[in-house]
Short mmCIF file of C-alpha atoms and ligand atoms in Angstrom, two decimals:
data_model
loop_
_atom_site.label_atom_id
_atom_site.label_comp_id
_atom_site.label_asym_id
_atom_site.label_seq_id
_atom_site.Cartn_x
_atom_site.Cartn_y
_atom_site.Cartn_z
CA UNK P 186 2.11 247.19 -117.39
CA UNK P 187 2.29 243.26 -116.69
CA UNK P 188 5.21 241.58 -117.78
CA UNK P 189 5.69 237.86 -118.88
CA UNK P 190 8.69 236.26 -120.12
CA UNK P 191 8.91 233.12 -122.28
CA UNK P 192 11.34 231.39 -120.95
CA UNK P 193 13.48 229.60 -123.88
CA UNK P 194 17.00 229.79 -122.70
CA UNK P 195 18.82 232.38 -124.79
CA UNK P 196 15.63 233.19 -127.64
CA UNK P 197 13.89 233.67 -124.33
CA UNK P 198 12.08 236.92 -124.39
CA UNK P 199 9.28 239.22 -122.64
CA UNK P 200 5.82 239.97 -122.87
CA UNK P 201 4.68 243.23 -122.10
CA UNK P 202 0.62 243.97 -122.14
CA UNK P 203 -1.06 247.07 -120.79
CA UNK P 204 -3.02 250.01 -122.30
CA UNK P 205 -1.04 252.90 -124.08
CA UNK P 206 1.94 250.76 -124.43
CA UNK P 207 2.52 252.16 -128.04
CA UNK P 208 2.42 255.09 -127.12
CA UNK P 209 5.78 255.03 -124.96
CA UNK P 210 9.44 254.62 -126.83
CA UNK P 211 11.17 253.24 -124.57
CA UNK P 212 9.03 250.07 -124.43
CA UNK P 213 9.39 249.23 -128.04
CA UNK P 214 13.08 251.15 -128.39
CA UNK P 215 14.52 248.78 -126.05
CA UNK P 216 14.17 245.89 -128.65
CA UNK P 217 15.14 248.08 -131.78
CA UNK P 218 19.22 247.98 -131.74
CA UNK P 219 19.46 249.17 -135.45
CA UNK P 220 19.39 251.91 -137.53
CA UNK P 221 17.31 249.93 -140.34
CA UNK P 222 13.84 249.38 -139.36
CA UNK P 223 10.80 247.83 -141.46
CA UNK P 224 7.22 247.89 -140.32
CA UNK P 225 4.60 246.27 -141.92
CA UNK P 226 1.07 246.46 -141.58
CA UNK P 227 -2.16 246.25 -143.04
CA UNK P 228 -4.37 248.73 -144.66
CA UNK P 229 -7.13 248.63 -141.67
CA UNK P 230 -4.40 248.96 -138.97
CA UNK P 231 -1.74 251.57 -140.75
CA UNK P 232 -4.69 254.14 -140.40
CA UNK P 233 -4.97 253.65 -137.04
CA UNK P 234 -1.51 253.00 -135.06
CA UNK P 235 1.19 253.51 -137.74
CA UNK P 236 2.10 257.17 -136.85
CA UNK P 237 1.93 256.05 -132.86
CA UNK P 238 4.50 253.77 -133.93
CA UNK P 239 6.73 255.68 -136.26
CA UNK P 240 7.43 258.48 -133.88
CA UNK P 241 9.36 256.30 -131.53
CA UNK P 242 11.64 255.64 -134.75
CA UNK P 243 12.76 259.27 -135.71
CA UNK P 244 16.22 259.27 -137.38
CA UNK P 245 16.12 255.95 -137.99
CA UNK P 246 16.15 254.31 -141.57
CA UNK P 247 12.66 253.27 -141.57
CA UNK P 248 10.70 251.31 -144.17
CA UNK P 249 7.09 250.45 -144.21
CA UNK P 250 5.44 247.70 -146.11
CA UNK P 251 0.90 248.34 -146.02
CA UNK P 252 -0.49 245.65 -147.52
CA UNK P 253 -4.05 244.74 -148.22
CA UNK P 254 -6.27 243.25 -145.20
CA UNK P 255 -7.14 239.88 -145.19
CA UNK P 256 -5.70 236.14 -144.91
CA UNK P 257 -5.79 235.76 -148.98
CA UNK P 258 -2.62 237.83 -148.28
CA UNK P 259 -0.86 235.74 -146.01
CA UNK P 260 1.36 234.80 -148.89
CA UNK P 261 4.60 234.08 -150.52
CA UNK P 262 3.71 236.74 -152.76
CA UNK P 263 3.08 239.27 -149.65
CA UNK P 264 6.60 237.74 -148.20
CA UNK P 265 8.29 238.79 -151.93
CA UNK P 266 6.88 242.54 -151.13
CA UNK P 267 8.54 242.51 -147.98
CA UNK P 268 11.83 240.74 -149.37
CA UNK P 269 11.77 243.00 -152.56
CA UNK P 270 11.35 246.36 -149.87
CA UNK P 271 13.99 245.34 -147.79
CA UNK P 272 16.71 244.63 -150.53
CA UNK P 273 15.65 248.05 -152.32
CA UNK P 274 16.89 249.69 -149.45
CA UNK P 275 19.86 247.64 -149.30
CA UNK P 276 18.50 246.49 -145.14
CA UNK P 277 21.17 244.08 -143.75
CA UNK P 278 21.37 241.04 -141.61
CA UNK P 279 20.63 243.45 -138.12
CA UNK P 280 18.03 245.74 -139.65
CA UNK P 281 14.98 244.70 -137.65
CA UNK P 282 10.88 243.81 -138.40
CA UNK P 283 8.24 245.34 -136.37
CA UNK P 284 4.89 243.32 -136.94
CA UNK P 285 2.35 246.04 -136.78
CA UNK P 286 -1.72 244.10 -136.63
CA UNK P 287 -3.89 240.94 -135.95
CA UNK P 288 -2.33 237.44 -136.86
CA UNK P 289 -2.49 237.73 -140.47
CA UNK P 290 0.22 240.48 -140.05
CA UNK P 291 2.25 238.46 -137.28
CA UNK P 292 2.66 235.03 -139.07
CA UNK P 293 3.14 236.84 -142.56
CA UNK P 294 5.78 238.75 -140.78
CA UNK P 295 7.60 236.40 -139.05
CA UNK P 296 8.11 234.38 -141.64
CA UNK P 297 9.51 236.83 -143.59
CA UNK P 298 11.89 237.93 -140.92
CA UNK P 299 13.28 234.26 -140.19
CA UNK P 300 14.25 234.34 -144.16
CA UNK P 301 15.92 237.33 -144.83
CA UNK P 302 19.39 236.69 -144.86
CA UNK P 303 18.84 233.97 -142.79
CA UNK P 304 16.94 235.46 -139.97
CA UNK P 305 16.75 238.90 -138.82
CA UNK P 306 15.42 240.16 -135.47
CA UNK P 307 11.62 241.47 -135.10
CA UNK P 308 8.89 242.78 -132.77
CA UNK P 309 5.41 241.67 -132.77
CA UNK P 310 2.79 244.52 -131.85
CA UNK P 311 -0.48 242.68 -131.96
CA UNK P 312 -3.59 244.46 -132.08
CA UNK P 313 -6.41 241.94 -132.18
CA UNK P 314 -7.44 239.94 -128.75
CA UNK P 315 -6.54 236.74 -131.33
CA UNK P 316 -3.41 237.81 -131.88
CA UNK P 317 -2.59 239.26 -128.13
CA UNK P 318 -3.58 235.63 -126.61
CA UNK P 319 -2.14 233.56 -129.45
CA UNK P 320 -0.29 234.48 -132.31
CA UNK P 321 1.79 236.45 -131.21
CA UNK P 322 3.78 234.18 -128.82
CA UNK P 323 5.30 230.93 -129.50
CA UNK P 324 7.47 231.37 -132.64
CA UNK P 325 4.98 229.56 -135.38
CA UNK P 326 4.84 231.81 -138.64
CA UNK P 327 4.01 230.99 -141.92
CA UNK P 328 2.40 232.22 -144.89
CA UNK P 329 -0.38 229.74 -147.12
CA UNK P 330 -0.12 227.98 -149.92
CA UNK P 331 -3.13 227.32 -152.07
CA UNK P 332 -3.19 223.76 -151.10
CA UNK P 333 -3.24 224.82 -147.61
CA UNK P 334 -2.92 227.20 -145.00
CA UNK P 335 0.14 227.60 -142.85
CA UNK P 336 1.68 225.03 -144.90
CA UNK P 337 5.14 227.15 -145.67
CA UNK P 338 6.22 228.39 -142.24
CA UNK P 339 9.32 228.46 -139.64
CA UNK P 340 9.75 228.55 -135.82
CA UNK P 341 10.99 231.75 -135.10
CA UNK P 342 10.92 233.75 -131.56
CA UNK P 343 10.10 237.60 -131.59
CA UNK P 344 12.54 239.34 -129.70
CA UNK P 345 9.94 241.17 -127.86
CA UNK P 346 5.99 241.33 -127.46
CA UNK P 347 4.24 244.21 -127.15
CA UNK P 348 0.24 243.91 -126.23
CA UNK P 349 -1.24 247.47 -125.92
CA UNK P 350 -4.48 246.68 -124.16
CA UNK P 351 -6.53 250.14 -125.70
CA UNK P 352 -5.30 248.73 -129.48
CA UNK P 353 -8.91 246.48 -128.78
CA UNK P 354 -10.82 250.03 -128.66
CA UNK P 355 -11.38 249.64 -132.23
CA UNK P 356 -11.39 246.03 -132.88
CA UNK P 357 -15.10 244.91 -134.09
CA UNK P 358 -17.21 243.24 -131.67
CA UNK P 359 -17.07 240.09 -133.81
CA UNK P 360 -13.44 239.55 -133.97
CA UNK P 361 -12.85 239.79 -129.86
CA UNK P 362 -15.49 237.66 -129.29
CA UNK P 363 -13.35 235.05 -131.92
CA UNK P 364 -9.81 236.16 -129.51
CA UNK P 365 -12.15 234.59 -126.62
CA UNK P 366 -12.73 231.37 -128.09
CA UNK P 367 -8.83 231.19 -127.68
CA UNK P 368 -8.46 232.45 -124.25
CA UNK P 369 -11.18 230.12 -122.85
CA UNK P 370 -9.14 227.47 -124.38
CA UNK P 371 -6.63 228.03 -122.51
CA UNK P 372 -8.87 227.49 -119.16
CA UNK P 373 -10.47 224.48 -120.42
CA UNK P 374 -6.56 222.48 -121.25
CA UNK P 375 -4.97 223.55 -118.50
CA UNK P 376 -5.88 226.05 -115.66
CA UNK P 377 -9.25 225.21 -114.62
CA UNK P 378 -8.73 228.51 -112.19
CA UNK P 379 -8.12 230.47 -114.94
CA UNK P 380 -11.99 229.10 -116.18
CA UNK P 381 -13.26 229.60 -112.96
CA UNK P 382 -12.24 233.29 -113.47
CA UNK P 383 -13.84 233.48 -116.50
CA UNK P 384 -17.33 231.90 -115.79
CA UNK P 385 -17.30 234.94 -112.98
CA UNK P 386 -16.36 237.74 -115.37
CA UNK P 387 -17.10 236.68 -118.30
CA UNK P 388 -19.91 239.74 -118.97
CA UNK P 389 -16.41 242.07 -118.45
CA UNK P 390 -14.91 241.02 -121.16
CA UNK P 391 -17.11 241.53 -124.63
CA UNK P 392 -18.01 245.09 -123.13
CA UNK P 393 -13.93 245.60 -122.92
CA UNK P 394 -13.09 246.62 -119.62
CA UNK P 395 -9.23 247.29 -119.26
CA UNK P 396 -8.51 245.18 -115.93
CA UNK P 397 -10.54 242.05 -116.99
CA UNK P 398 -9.00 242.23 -120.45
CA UNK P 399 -5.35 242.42 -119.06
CA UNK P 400 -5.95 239.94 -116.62
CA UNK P 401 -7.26 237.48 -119.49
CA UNK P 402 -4.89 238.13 -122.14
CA UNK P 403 -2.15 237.50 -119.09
CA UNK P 404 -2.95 234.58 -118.05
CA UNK P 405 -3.48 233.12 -121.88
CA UNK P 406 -0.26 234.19 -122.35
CA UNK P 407 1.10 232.46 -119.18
CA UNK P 408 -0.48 229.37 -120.28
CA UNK P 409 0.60 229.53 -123.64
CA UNK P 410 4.54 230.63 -122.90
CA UNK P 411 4.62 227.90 -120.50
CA UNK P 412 3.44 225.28 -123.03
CA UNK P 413 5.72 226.67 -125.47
CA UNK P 414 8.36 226.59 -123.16
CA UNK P 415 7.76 222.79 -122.33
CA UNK P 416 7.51 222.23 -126.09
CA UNK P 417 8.16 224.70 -128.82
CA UNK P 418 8.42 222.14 -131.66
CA UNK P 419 5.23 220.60 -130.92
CA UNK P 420 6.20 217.08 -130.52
CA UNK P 421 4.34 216.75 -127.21
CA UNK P 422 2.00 219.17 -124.83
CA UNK P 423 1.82 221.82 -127.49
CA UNK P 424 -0.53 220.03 -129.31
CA UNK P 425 -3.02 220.78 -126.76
CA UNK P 426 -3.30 224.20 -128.12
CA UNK P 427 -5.37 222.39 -130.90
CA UNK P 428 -8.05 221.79 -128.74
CA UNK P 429 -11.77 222.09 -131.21
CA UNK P 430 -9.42 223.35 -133.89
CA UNK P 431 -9.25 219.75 -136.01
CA UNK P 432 -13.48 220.19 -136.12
CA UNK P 433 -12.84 223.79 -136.38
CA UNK P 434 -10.31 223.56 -139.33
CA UNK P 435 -13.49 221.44 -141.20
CA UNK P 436 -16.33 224.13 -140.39
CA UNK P 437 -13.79 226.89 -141.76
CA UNK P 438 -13.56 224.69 -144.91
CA UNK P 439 -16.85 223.73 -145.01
CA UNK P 440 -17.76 227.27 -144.94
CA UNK P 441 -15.62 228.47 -146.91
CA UNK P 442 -13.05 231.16 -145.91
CA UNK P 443 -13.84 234.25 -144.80
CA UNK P 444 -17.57 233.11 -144.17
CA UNK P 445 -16.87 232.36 -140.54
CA UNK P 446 -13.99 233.49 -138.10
CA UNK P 447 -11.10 231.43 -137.48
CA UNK P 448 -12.45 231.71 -133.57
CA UNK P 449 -15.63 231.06 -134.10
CA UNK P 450 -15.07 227.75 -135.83
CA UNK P 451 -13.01 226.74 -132.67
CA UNK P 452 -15.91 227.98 -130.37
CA UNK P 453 -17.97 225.00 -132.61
CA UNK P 454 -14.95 222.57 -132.49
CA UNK P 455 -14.41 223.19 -128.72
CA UNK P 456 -18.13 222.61 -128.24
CA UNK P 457 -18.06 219.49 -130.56
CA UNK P 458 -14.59 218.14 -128.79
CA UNK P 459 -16.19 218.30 -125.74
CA UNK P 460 -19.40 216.31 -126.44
CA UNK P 461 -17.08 214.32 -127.52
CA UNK P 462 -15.25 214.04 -124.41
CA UNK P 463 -18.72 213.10 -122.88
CA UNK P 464 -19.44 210.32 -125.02
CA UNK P 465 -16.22 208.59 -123.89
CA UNK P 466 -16.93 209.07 -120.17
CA UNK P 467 -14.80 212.27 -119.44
CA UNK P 468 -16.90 214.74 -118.75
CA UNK P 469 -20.44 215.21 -117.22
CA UNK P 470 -23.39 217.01 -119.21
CA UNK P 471 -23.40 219.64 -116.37
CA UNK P 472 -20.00 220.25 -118.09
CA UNK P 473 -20.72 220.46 -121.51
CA UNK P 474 -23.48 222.65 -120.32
CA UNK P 475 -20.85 224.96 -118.38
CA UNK P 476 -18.91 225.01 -121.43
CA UNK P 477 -21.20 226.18 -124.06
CA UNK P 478 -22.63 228.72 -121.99
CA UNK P 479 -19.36 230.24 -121.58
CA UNK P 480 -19.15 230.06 -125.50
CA UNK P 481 -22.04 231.81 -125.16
CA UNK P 482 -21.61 234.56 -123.16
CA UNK P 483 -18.53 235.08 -125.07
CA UNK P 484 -20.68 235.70 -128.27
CA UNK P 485 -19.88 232.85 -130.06
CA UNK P 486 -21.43 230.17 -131.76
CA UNK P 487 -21.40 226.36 -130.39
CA UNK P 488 -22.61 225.34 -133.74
CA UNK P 489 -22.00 225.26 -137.42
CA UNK P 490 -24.59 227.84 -139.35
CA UNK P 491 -24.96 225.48 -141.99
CA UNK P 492 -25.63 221.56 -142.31
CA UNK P 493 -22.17 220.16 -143.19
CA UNK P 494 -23.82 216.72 -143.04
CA UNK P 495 -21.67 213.97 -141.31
CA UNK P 496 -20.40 212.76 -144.22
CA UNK P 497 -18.74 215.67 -145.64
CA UNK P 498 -17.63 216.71 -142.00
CA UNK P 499 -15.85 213.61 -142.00
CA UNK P 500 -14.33 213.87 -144.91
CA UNK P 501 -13.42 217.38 -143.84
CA UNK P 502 -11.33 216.22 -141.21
CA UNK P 503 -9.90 213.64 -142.59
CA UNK P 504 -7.51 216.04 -144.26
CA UNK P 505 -6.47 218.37 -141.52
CA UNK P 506 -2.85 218.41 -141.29
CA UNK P 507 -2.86 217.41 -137.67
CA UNK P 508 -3.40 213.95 -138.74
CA UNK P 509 -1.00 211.24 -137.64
CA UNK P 510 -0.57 208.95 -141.54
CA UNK P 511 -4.75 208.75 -141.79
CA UNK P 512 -5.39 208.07 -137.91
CA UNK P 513 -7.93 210.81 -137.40
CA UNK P 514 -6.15 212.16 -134.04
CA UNK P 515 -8.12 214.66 -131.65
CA UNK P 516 -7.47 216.69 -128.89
CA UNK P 517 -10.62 216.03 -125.97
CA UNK P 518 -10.75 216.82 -122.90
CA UNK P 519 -10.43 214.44 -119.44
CA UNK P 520 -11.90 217.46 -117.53
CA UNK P 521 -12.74 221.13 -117.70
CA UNK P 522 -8.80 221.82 -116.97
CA UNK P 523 -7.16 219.04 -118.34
CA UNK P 524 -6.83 218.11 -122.39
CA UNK P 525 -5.65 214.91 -123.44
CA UNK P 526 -2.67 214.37 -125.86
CA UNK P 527 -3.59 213.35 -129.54
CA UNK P 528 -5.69 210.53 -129.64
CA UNK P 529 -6.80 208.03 -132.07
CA UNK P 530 -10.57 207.98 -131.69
CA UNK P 531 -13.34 205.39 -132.71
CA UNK P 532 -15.89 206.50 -135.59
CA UNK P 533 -18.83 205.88 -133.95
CA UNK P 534 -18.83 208.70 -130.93
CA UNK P 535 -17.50 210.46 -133.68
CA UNK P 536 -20.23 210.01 -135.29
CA UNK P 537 -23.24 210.38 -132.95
CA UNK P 538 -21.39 213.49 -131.54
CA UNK P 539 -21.34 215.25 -135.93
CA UNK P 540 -25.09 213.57 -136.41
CA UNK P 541 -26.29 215.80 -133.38
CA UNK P 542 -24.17 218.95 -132.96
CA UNK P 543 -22.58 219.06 -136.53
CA UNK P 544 -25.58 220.83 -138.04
CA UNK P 545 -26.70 224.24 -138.00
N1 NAD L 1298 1.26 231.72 -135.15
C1 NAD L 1298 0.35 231.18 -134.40
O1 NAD L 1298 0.65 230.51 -133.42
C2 NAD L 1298 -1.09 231.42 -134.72
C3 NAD L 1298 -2.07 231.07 -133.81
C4 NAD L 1298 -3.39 231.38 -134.11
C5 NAD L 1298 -3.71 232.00 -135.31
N2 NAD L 1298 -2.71 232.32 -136.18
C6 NAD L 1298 -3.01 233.00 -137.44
O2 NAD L 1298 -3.54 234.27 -137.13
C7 NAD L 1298 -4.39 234.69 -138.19
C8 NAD L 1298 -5.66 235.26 -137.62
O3 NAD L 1298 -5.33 236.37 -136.81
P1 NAD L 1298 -6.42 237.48 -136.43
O4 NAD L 1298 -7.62 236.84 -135.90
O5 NAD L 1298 -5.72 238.49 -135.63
O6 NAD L 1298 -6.86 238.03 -137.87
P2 NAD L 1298 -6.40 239.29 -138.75
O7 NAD L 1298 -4.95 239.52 -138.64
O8 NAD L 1298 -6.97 239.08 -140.09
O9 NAD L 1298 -7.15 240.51 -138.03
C9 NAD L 1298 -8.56 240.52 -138.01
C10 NAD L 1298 -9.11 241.84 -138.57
O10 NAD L 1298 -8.92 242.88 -137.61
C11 NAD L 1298 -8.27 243.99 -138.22
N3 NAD L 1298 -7.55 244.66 -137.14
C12 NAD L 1298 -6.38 244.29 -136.56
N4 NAD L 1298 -6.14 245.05 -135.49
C13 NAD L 1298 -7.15 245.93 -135.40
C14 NAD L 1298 -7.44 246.98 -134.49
N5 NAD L 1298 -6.70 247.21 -133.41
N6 NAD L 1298 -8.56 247.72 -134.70
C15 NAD L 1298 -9.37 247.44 -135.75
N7 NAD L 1298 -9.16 246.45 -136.64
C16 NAD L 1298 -8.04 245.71 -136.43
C17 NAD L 1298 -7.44 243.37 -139.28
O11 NAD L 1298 -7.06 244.30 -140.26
C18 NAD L 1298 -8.42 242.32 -139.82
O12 NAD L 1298 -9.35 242.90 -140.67
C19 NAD L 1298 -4.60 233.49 -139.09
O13 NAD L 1298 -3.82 233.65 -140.25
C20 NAD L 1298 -4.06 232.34 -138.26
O14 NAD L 1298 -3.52 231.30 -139.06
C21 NAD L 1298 -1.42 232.03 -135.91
ZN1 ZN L 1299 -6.59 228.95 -133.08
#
């Protein structure tokens, strides 16, 4: 088992990631101090890990919550099920929320545990690669709103993180290729060693083997906790998280959700972000080329599988919530290891960089 911690004074809390972690109590049982305990999970995941999880709680009050699969169910209504299960059986301030499943689970979770009653302690047990590397850690939760997604959320630390490596078995091929678009982000903003790494084991990783995988989803996490730790309110640094995702925010609309995977629209927005970065000077073609054949390798796409058309890309963006009163703002790159902040950028790179790469 490795073990990270993210260091946030007294919210600060560990990472744990290894295969067969569910499997041992007194992993998760350290975290649980109550009596009352609520998992919730999906339909797709109860299936699989519930009972694993259940057995460590044995005597306990315990409460689960299954709800459908999907992001359409990342919502206040899916919060009210939780808030409605909890009060039925009368759960108070210190009864605790395991988050049992990919990010859908996590955020929806979360956010429901930094309401009730004002905030009550919970666990997050992420079982997609997405949600190992990323959504997991860092404190951002939220449920959608049907104007937009993530749009009714909180900061609010887990008390613990539990990765169990062998919960990937029997993820779909499709959805850890989309957990790699996030991990090589993390190389490309700000550990070009960590991208080095990849470019040399990169055929490891889509076939699943245990050491590669815990040595990825590690070091995401490292990157990640330590951004998080420099800025957990995302005033500064943690923007650079966002790298491709402001052009991958406008392929997922464009597309339509649930037509493409949240990672595979950043794969596309990392490779557009990065053209882009070449247009203004910052990096080299030989880059752009390293870059999208890492994509590549990973299984992803590098481009949209439709024709937006510039135009309606444009517009697409325009409206992502990362945008600074109109200024369209993007994350690019100064070199394969080092993102820039924000930045205002002119239309016309813009431009040339949607009229070439922004069509399928
Ligand atoms: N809070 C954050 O910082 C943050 C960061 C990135 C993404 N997110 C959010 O995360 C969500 C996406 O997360 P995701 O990619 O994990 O999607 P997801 O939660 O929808 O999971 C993807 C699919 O895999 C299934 N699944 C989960 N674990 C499985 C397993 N071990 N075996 C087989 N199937 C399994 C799920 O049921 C689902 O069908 C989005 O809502 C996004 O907004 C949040
Ligand atoms: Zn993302």
């Amino acid at each position: 088992m490795r073990t990270l911690t993210v260091p946030l004074g007294e919210r600060s809390y560990p990472i744990h990631i290894g295969p067969g972690l569910l499997s041992r109590s007194e992993t998760l049982l350290e975290y649980i101090d109550s009596n009352q305990v609520m998992v919730v999970t999906n339909e797709t995941v109860a299936p699989l890990y519930l009972d694993c999880v259940m057995r460590h709680l044995e005597g306990r009050q315990v409460a689960t919550v299954i709800l459908p699969d999907g992001e359409e169910y990342k919502t206040m209504d899916s919060a009210m099920a939780i808030f409605d299960a909890l009060l039925q059986r009368k759960f108070n301030r210190n009864a605790h929320l395991i988050a049992l499943g990919g990010g859908v689970i996590g955020d929806l979770t979360g956010f429901a545990a930094a309401c009730y009653q004002r905030g009550v302690p919970f666990v997050q047990i992420p079982t997609t690669l997405l949600a190992q590397v990323d959504s997991s850690v860092g404190g951002k939760t939220a449920v959608n709103h049907p104007r937009g997604k993530n749009m009714i959320g909180a900061f609010y630390q887990p008390k613990c993180v539990i990765a169990d490596t062998a919960t990937l078995d029997t993820l779909a091929d499709r959805e850890l290729s989309a957990g790699l678009a996030e991990v090589i982000k993390y190389g490309l903003i700000r550990d070009e060693e960590f991208f080095l790494w990849l470019e040399e084991h990169m055929e490891s990783l889509p076939r699943r083997d245990p050491e590669a995988l815990a040595f990825a989803i590690e070091h995401s996490c490292r990157n990640k906790a330590e951004v998080v730790a420099a800025d957990e309110r995302e005033t500064g640094e943690r923007a650079t998280l966002n790298l491709g995702h402001t052009f991958g925010h406008a392929v997922e609309t464009g597309m339509g959700y649930g037509n493409i995977l949240h990672g595979e629209a950043v794969a596309i927005g990392i490779h557009l972000a990065a053209d882009l970065s070449r247009r203004l000077g910052w990096l080299s073609e030989a880059d752009v080329d390293r870059i999208v054949a890492l994509l590549g390798r990973a299984g992803l796409p590098v481009k949209p599988p439709v024709d937006l058309g510039t135009e309606r890309f444009l517009d697409l963006m325009a409206v992502d919530k990362k945008n600074v009163e109109g200024q369209l703002r993007l994350i690019l790159l100064e070199r394969i290891g080092k993102a820039s902040l924000p930045m205002g950028v002119e239309i016309g790179p813009l431009r040339a960089t949607l009229d070439e790469h922004g069509r399928g």
